[in-house]
Amino acid sequence: MAATVTIQSGATWQEVAADRQKHRDATLAIVEPPLPDTLPDIPLHTIPIAKAILSVEEIQITESTVEDLVPGLAKGEISSVKVVAAFLRRAVLAQKATNCITEVLSPQALERAKYLDEYLAKNGKPAGPLHGIPISVKEHVGMKDLDHNAGFVGWVGALAPADAHILQILWKAGAVFYARTTQPQCLMHLETSSNLYGVTTNPFNTTLTPGGSSGGEGALVGFRGSCLGIGTDIGGSIRSPAGNCGVYGMKPTSGRLPIGGLKACGAGEEQIVPSIGPLSTSLEGCKLFIKTIIDSKPWYREPSLLPFPWKEEEFFKSKRLKIAVLWDDGVVKPQPPVTRALKQVVEKLKAKSNVEVVEWKPYKHDLAWEIIANLYFCDGGAEQSAAIATSNEQWLPLSDHILKNKYVENHSIASLYQATIRREVYRMEYANLWNSTATSTGPNGEPEGMVDVILGPVGPGCAPKIGTAKWWGYTSQWNLLDYPGLVFPVDKVDTSKDAAKETHTPRNELDKENWDFWEQNGAEGYKDAPLSLQLIGRRYEDEKIVQALEIIQQETGLPFVTYT
Amino acid sequence: MAATVTIQSGATWQEVAADRQKHRDATLAIVEPPLPDTLPDIPLHTIPIAKAILSVEEIQITESTVEDLVPGLAKGEISSVKVVAAFLRRAVLAQKATNCITEVLSPQALERAKYLDEYLAKNGKPAGPLHGIPISVKEHVGMKDLDHNAGFVGWVGALAPADAHILQILWKAGAVFYARTTQPQCLMHLETSSNLYGVTTNPFNTTLTPGGSSGGEGALVGFRGSCLGIGTDIGGSIRSPAGNCGVYGMKPTSGRLPIGGLKACGAGEEQIVPSIGPLSTSLEGCKLFIKTIIDSKPWYREPSLLPFPWKEEEFFKSKRLKIAVLWDDGVVKPQPPVTRALKQVVEKLKAKSNVEVVEWKPYKHDLAWEIIANLYFCDGGAEQSAAIATSNEQWLPLSDHILKNKYVENHSIASLYQATIRREVYRMEYANLWNSTATSTGPNGEPEGMVDVILGPVGPGCAPKIGTAKWWGYTSQWNLLDYPGLVFPVDKVDTSKDAAKETHTPRNELDKENWDFWEQNGAEGYKDAPLSLQLIGRRYEDEKIVQALEIIQQETGLPFVTYT
């Protein structure tokens, strides 16, 4: 049902926001068995809330991974109704702890779960590879007849005309959609604040951001209110929240997973194409998600997609995995705990005979930022400005930061072409950089023995203090190049291990600011923040980075800490 | 060496053109043994000229296909010098007959051929899969230090800084580049006329156009002055000349073959992406060309390309080939000989048990033309207009036709996005149309048992009278959809078979004009014009259309006539 309190119906933006929150709370209130209305004392590290309130069985279910749940659901050893109900309850707590939910879909999800349980009982086989699995969904992804506002107050009241293509596929595969999650104003922050729902916080330390723009997903999956969620990424929006919240997140190469049915400004823009992808408590969860979608041959229905099957060949059966380490992008130096986490992993890998570790020398990542920041809003941000103006809602500081930065330009066709050429030239140069790691030449002149993956930070620090996530370079770099990226949990900020002081001479404003944050807050200020890393592959080598991470995890025993 | 007579040096456009022609003639004059300066009487059908002047051995060589020549060259049974020399001489005759050449590269090509002969003698193996094969190249494709003018007088004097990527690959594969061929003003005609070189004519009937924009290639390959040439196609520019000149031509899906190093207006434009591809006297020639390039993994060097290997799986080993016949696009009805050729093929195919023939109902091909014509020149043609204005050369009528048609728009970013969305919606609708031919649903919800290929005309007639090629829809349709297209020879216009009159009530201006041309000129006016057809596959199904044509040729004995 369409929201009736909207800008179009004459409401103020404050009234619209209040009504959306009221709607959200109403959906939370009907989750059974009911949960305490408010939690008296929300600790900085919120996970214990769930432990204190949920039943042992609910905790056990919600702390299971996708691959833990799939076989039992497929055999009927556990009912989808029970699984969904447990995740619904934990999602309600996640909302109370971190403000990550826009609505839960309790009746619909339980009805769907019941249908699937009955289907299994009747047919003796699961409905699909994701039979009975609950999936949480960023609000960006359209659900038929539900609000689709792209984080703008002025767009509330518009309903998605149909389920997004990806949801249709997952539905056929047996999934259950049970929760929708927050996104920032205009969808272009690496945090998650909007005038509709306020600030989403990090479940491991509520003074920190969960990241964004899929920050609702990050917080929910980090809190274990979801084992599998859907995010989108055009500058880091899957990887930043996954990294900040200690979960796995994958941004596939564009054109591999269907993006039909998303809503944001910039429809028709093709200079920088967004990716959709999973956030999950396991790598296997990400992989099953992607493979299930690709197996449905989505390119037949969405012809902008590439008809690659999910490659099952083993890339590292008869060759070593060659990893290049990116310690620092040369623009903003990572804060010490990030480097510590990276060092830990690299040292373990160096001792392995099936892995080769080399250094990656970054190539003009500052220029890369100029190019992509210039291409995000080719109309100079006019569309976003108009969307904000519709409701007279205030510009949030991080909207200002990205939409009004010095590289944004109101392009003519001629300048757009020039900017596109700049992007292509940079892509070519980066490809040649990668080619230059070859150790031999193949029979047809192709480079061989190259670096397989780049291992590096997800951002210039762990989860930033709220309002301070400004340097996109560690993630947007790979959107500009359209390389796939996979984020995975490694460690946490530790007040003893991360206590030592380190000096650094700032290179620029952003670098200074980033280092100062660490100096000022120290390990205590970022206590318990997950430390994550990112694996990058060449364009379309999505399968390779998944296999590489499987090897890395196997060889190093990652992650080094637990998160629940 | 750069041209010295240029607009920039103060010459008039007429002087620049005269100097370019002088340069061309000088390159022709040094081909050995020398050919008659002028041919006294050029017949309408020019092929006999070659027969009358060349030696038996030269005729035999130049009428060989790529697959005829490759094994002998690889084993040293015939020298590359001999092969290249024969094609050089026939190319000179092709120029005299049809005006298709901008320069021949006699010394460089013979030196290269000599090197390859010596390489083989010394190493006992060929330099690559195209060892010693002469390849002709449309001027659009850059050759290091040679003029690169995109058909504009004002651009003469600019040299290509390097060989185009595709030439570098072919070079490594052992090819010999020996001739550069004509292109029309601004590269956007389905004919080949420029103020630099004048009009290129059709070798089978010089009152007709060879098509365009790769019309120099069409005429040269049709004349057998080349067995393999390189063209480019954004609206039909490979397929129209191939079809008009009775040879094979393939426009692969965009992103499969490298386009780095081409020169034209619109660099940085991505709404409609050009393809590069082969024109050849054989299907096998086209296939070897494409496969050789893809085998070199060009995506490593040109990251806009897709990393698909050339698929070797046999698509029709255990299933019938399902062909849908497009008789008429619903906008401009094909002239009777085209329909006769299509009928002949369809009737033969219907009798075959391994082929299923159904009808294809075209979907809004008029709208498709509106969309693509609007997206060709997103700046309203400003770049082309400026390039023409540089020299004060005259606008050719077919430049007017395409650049000043009613769908061209000087886009803002906002209207460009809207136009791009229109393109995507149309592509989606066409994909769904194709999906609707499915006979079942696969295990993951994907459509199965669909039409494999569409068989239809290459244009609304055979080769048009010079100056009359106006309806692009039969080829541009598949550029809009980015579907691969493969053109192949079937028959020729025959003054007895095509004598019958047929009535048709015109649907629109263009349809009337097209039909009137046939009424007015009759079979006599188009005498000996090749009749060709086009096979279309879904996006990225390039391999499938090649295999489909192999089956079609096998089953029907195509072509039904000889062309030499």
CSV table of C-alpha atoms in Angstrom, one decimal, chain A residues 134-349:
chain,number,residue,atom,x,y,z
A,134,PRO,CA,15.8,-15.7,4.5
A,135,ILE,CA,17.3,-12.9,2.5
A,136,SER,CA,17.4,-9.3,3.6
A,137,VAL,CA,17.2,-6.6,1.0
A,138,LYS,CA,18.5,-3.0,0.8
A,139,GLU,CA,15.7,-0.6,0.1
A,140,HIS,CA,17.4,0.3,-3.2
A,141,VAL,CA,16.1,-3.0,-4.7
A,142,GLY,CA,12.5,-2.7,-5.7
A,143,MET,CA,9.9,-5.0,-4.1
A,144,LYS,CA,6.5,-5.0,-5.7
A,145,ASP,CA,4.0,-2.5,-4.1
A,146,LEU,CA,6.5,-1.4,-1.4
A,147,ASP,CA,7.9,2.1,-1.1
A,148,HIS,CA,10.9,2.9,-3.4
A,149,ASN,CA,12.4,6.2,-2.4
A,150,ALA,CA,16.2,6.0,-3.0
A,151,GLY,CA,16.7,7.8,0.3
A,152,PHE,CA,14.8,10.9,-0.6
A,153,VAL,CA,11.9,12.1,1.5
A,154,GLY,CA,10.4,13.6,-1.6
A,155,TRP,CA,10.2,10.2,-3.3
A,156,VAL,CA,8.3,8.5,-0.5
A,157,GLY,CA,5.0,7.2,-1.9
A,158,ALA,CA,6.3,5.8,-5.1
A,159,LEU,CA,5.9,2.1,-5.2
A,160,ALA,CA,8.0,-0.4,-7.1
A,161,PRO,CA,5.8,-1.7,-9.9
A,162,ALA,CA,7.4,-5.2,-9.7
A,163,ASP,CA,10.0,-7.1,-7.9
A,164,ALA,CA,13.5,-6.4,-9.1
A,165,HIS,CA,14.8,-8.9,-11.5
A,166,ILE,CA,17.2,-10.3,-9.0
A,167,LEU,CA,14.4,-10.9,-6.5
A,168,GLN,CA,12.4,-12.8,-9.0
A,169,ILE,CA,15.3,-15.1,-9.6
A,170,LEU,CA,16.0,-15.6,-5.9
A,171,TRP,CA,12.3,-16.2,-5.3
A,172,LYS,CA,12.3,-19.0,-7.9
A,173,ALA,CA,15.4,-20.4,-6.1
A,174,GLY,CA,13.3,-20.7,-2.9
A,175,ALA,CA,14.4,-17.6,-0.9
A,176,VAL,CA,12.3,-15.8,1.7
A,177,PHE,CA,12.4,-11.9,1.8
A,178,TYR,CA,11.8,-10.8,5.3
A,179,ALA,CA,13.5,-7.4,5.9
A,180,ARG,CA,14.3,-4.2,4.1
A,181,THR,CA,17.3,-2.2,5.2
A,182,THR,CA,18.4,1.5,5.3
A,183,GLN,CA,20.3,3.5,2.8
A,184,PRO,CA,21.6,7.0,2.9
A,185,GLN,CA,20.2,10.1,1.3
A,186,CYS,CA,20.8,9.9,-2.4
A,187,LEU,CA,22.6,6.6,-1.9
A,188,MET,CA,26.0,8.1,-2.3
A,189,HIS,CA,27.6,8.0,1.1
A,190,LEU,CA,30.0,5.5,2.5
A,191,GLU,CA,27.8,5.7,5.6
A,192,THR,CA,24.1,5.4,6.2
A,193,SER,CA,22.2,8.5,7.3
A,194,SER,CA,19.0,9.8,5.8
A,195,ASN,CA,16.3,12.3,6.8
A,196,LEU,CA,13.8,9.5,6.7
A,197,TYR,CA,15.4,7.1,9.2
A,198,GLY,CA,18.3,9.0,10.8
A,199,VAL,CA,21.6,7.4,11.4
A,200,THR,CA,22.4,3.7,11.2
A,201,THR,CA,25.2,2.6,13.6
A,202,ASN,CA,27.8,-0.1,13.7
A,203,PRO,CA,26.7,-3.2,15.8
A,204,PHE,CA,30.3,-3.6,17.1
A,205,ASN,CA,30.7,-0.1,18.3
A,206,THR,CA,27.7,2.3,18.0
A,207,THR,CA,29.9,5.4,17.9
A,208,LEU,CA,31.1,4.2,14.4
A,209,THR,CA,29.3,3.9,11.1
A,210,PRO,CA,28.4,0.6,9.6
A,211,GLY,CA,29.5,2.1,6.3
A,212,GLY,CA,27.3,2.6,3.3
A,213,SER,CA,25.5,2.9,1.2
A,214,SER,CA,24.4,-0.7,2.0
A,215,GLY,CA,24.9,0.1,5.7
A,216,GLY,CA,21.6,-1.2,6.8
A,217,GLU,CA,22.6,-4.6,5.4
A,218,GLY,CA,26.1,-4.3,6.9
A,219,ALA,CA,24.7,-3.6,10.4
A,220,LEU,CA,22.0,-6.3,10.0
A,221,VAL,CA,24.3,-9.0,8.7
A,222,GLY,CA,27.0,-8.0,11.2
A,223,PHE,CA,24.5,-8.3,14.0
A,224,ARG,CA,23.5,-11.7,12.7
A,225,GLY,CA,20.0,-10.4,12.0
A,226,SER,CA,20.6,-11.8,8.5
A,227,CYS,CA,22.9,-14.4,7.1
A,228,LEU,CA,22.5,-13.2,3.5
A,229,GLY,CA,21.6,-9.8,2.3
A,230,ILE,CA,21.6,-7.8,-1.0
A,231,GLY,CA,23.6,-4.7,-1.4
A,232,THR,CA,24.6,-2.5,-4.3
A,233,ASP,CA,28.0,-0.9,-5.0
A,234,ILE,CA,29.1,2.0,-7.3
A,235,GLY,CA,31.9,3.3,-5.1
A,236,GLY,CA,32.2,0.9,-2.2
A,237,SER,CA,28.6,0.5,-1.1
A,238,ILE,CA,28.7,-3.3,-0.6
A,239,ARG,CA,32.4,-3.5,0.5
A,240,SER,CA,32.5,-0.6,2.9
A,241,PRO,CA,29.6,-2.0,5.1
A,242,ALA,CA,30.8,-5.5,4.8
A,243,GLY,CA,34.3,-4.4,5.9
A,244,ASN,CA,33.1,-2.2,8.7
A,245,CYS,CA,30.8,-4.9,10.0
A,246,GLY,CA,33.0,-7.9,9.9
A,247,VAL,CA,31.2,-9.8,7.2
A,248,TYR,CA,31.8,-11.0,3.6
A,249,GLY,CA,30.7,-8.8,0.8
A,250,MET,CA,31.3,-9.1,-2.9
A,251,LYS,CA,31.0,-6.6,-5.7
A,252,PRO,CA,31.0,-8.6,-8.9
A,253,THR,CA,32.1,-7.1,-12.2
A,254,SER,CA,29.3,-5.0,-13.6
A,255,GLY,CA,27.1,-6.9,-16.0
A,256,ARG,CA,27.2,-10.2,-14.2
A,257,LEU,CA,24.2,-9.9,-11.9
A,258,PRO,CA,20.9,-8.2,-12.8
A,259,ILE,CA,20.3,-4.6,-11.7
A,260,GLY,CA,16.9,-4.2,-13.3
A,261,GLY,CA,14.4,-2.8,-10.8
A,262,LEU,CA,16.8,-0.6,-8.7
A,263,LYS,CA,15.8,3.0,-8.0
A,264,ALA,CA,18.2,5.9,-7.7
A,265,CYS,CA,19.1,9.0,-9.5
A,266,GLY,CA,21.2,8.5,-12.6
A,267,ALA,CA,19.1,6.0,-14.5
A,268,GLY,CA,20.4,5.9,-18.1
A,269,GLU,CA,23.9,6.8,-16.9
A,270,GLU,CA,26.5,4.3,-18.2
A,271,GLN,CA,29.9,5.9,-17.5
A,272,ILE,CA,30.1,4.1,-14.2
A,273,VAL,CA,27.8,1.1,-13.8
A,274,PRO,CA,26.7,-0.1,-10.4
A,275,SER,CA,27.0,-3.7,-9.3
A,276,ILE,CA,24.6,-5.7,-7.1
A,277,GLY,CA,25.9,-8.3,-4.8
A,278,PRO,CA,25.7,-10.2,-1.5
A,279,LEU,CA,26.7,-9.5,2.0
A,280,SER,CA,26.9,-12.6,4.0
A,281,THR,CA,28.3,-14.2,7.2
A,282,SER,CA,30.2,-16.6,5.0
A,283,LEU,CA,32.1,-16.7,1.7
A,284,GLU,CA,30.1,-19.7,0.7
A,285,GLY,CA,26.9,-17.6,1.2
A,286,CYS,CA,28.2,-15.1,-1.2
A,287,LYS,CA,29.2,-17.7,-3.7
A,288,LEU,CA,25.9,-19.6,-3.6
A,289,PHE,CA,24.0,-16.3,-4.0
A,290,ILE,CA,26.0,-15.4,-7.1
A,291,LYS,CA,26.0,-18.8,-8.6
A,292,THR,CA,22.3,-19.3,-8.2
A,293,ILE,CA,21.6,-16.1,-10.0
A,294,ILE,CA,23.9,-16.7,-12.8
A,295,ASP,CA,22.6,-20.3,-13.2
A,296,SER,CA,19.3,-18.8,-14.1
A,297,LYS,CA,20.8,-17.2,-17.2
A,298,PRO,CA,19.6,-13.7,-16.4
A,299,TRP,CA,21.1,-12.4,-19.6
A,300,TYR,CA,18.1,-13.7,-21.5
A,301,ARG,CA,15.8,-11.4,-19.6
A,302,GLU,CA,18.2,-8.4,-19.0
A,303,PRO,CA,20.2,-8.1,-22.2
A,304,SER,CA,22.8,-5.7,-20.7
A,305,LEU,CA,24.2,-8.7,-18.8
A,306,LEU,CA,27.0,-10.9,-20.0
A,307,PRO,CA,26.3,-14.6,-20.8
A,308,PHE,CA,29.1,-16.0,-18.7
A,309,PRO,CA,28.2,-19.1,-16.8
A,310,TRP,CA,29.8,-19.3,-13.3
A,311,LYS,CA,33.2,-20.8,-14.0
A,312,GLU,CA,33.8,-24.0,-12.1
A,313,GLU,CA,37.3,-24.6,-13.4
A,314,GLU,CA,39.9,-24.7,-10.7
A,315,PHE,CA,42.3,-21.8,-11.3
A,316,PHE,CA,45.0,-22.9,-8.8
A,317,LYS,CA,45.0,-26.6,-9.2
A,318,SER,CA,48.3,-26.7,-11.0
A,319,LYS,CA,49.7,-23.3,-10.3
A,320,ARG,CA,50.6,-21.1,-7.4
A,321,LEU,CA,48.3,-18.3,-6.4
A,322,LYS,CA,50.1,-15.0,-7.1
A,323,ILE,CA,49.1,-12.3,-4.7
A,324,ALA,CA,50.1,-8.6,-5.0
A,325,VAL,CA,49.9,-6.6,-1.8
A,326,LEU,CA,48.7,-3.0,-1.9
A,327,TRP,CA,49.8,-1.6,1.4
A,328,ASP,CA,48.8,2.0,0.8
A,329,ASP,CA,47.1,3.7,-2.2
A,330,GLY,CA,49.6,6.6,-2.0
A,331,VAL,CA,46.8,9.1,-1.4
A,332,VAL,CA,45.5,8.3,2.1
A,333,LYS,CA,47.7,6.1,4.3
A,334,PRO,CA,45.7,3.4,6.1
A,335,GLN,CA,45.5,3.7,9.9
A,336,PRO,CA,47.8,1.4,11.8
A,337,PRO,CA,45.3,-1.4,12.7
A,338,VAL,CA,44.5,-1.9,9.0
A,339,THR,CA,48.2,-2.3,8.2
A,340,ARG,CA,48.6,-4.6,11.2
A,341,ALA,CA,45.8,-6.8,9.9
A,342,LEU,CA,47.3,-6.9,6.4
A,343,LYS,CA,50.7,-7.7,7.8
A,344,GLN,CA,49.4,-10.6,9.7
A,345,VAL,CA,47.8,-12.1,6.7
A,346,VAL,CA,50.7,-11.4,4.4
A,347,GLU,CA,53.2,-13.0,6.8
A,348,LYS,CA,51.2,-16.2,7.0
A,349,LEU,CA,50.9,-16.3,3.2
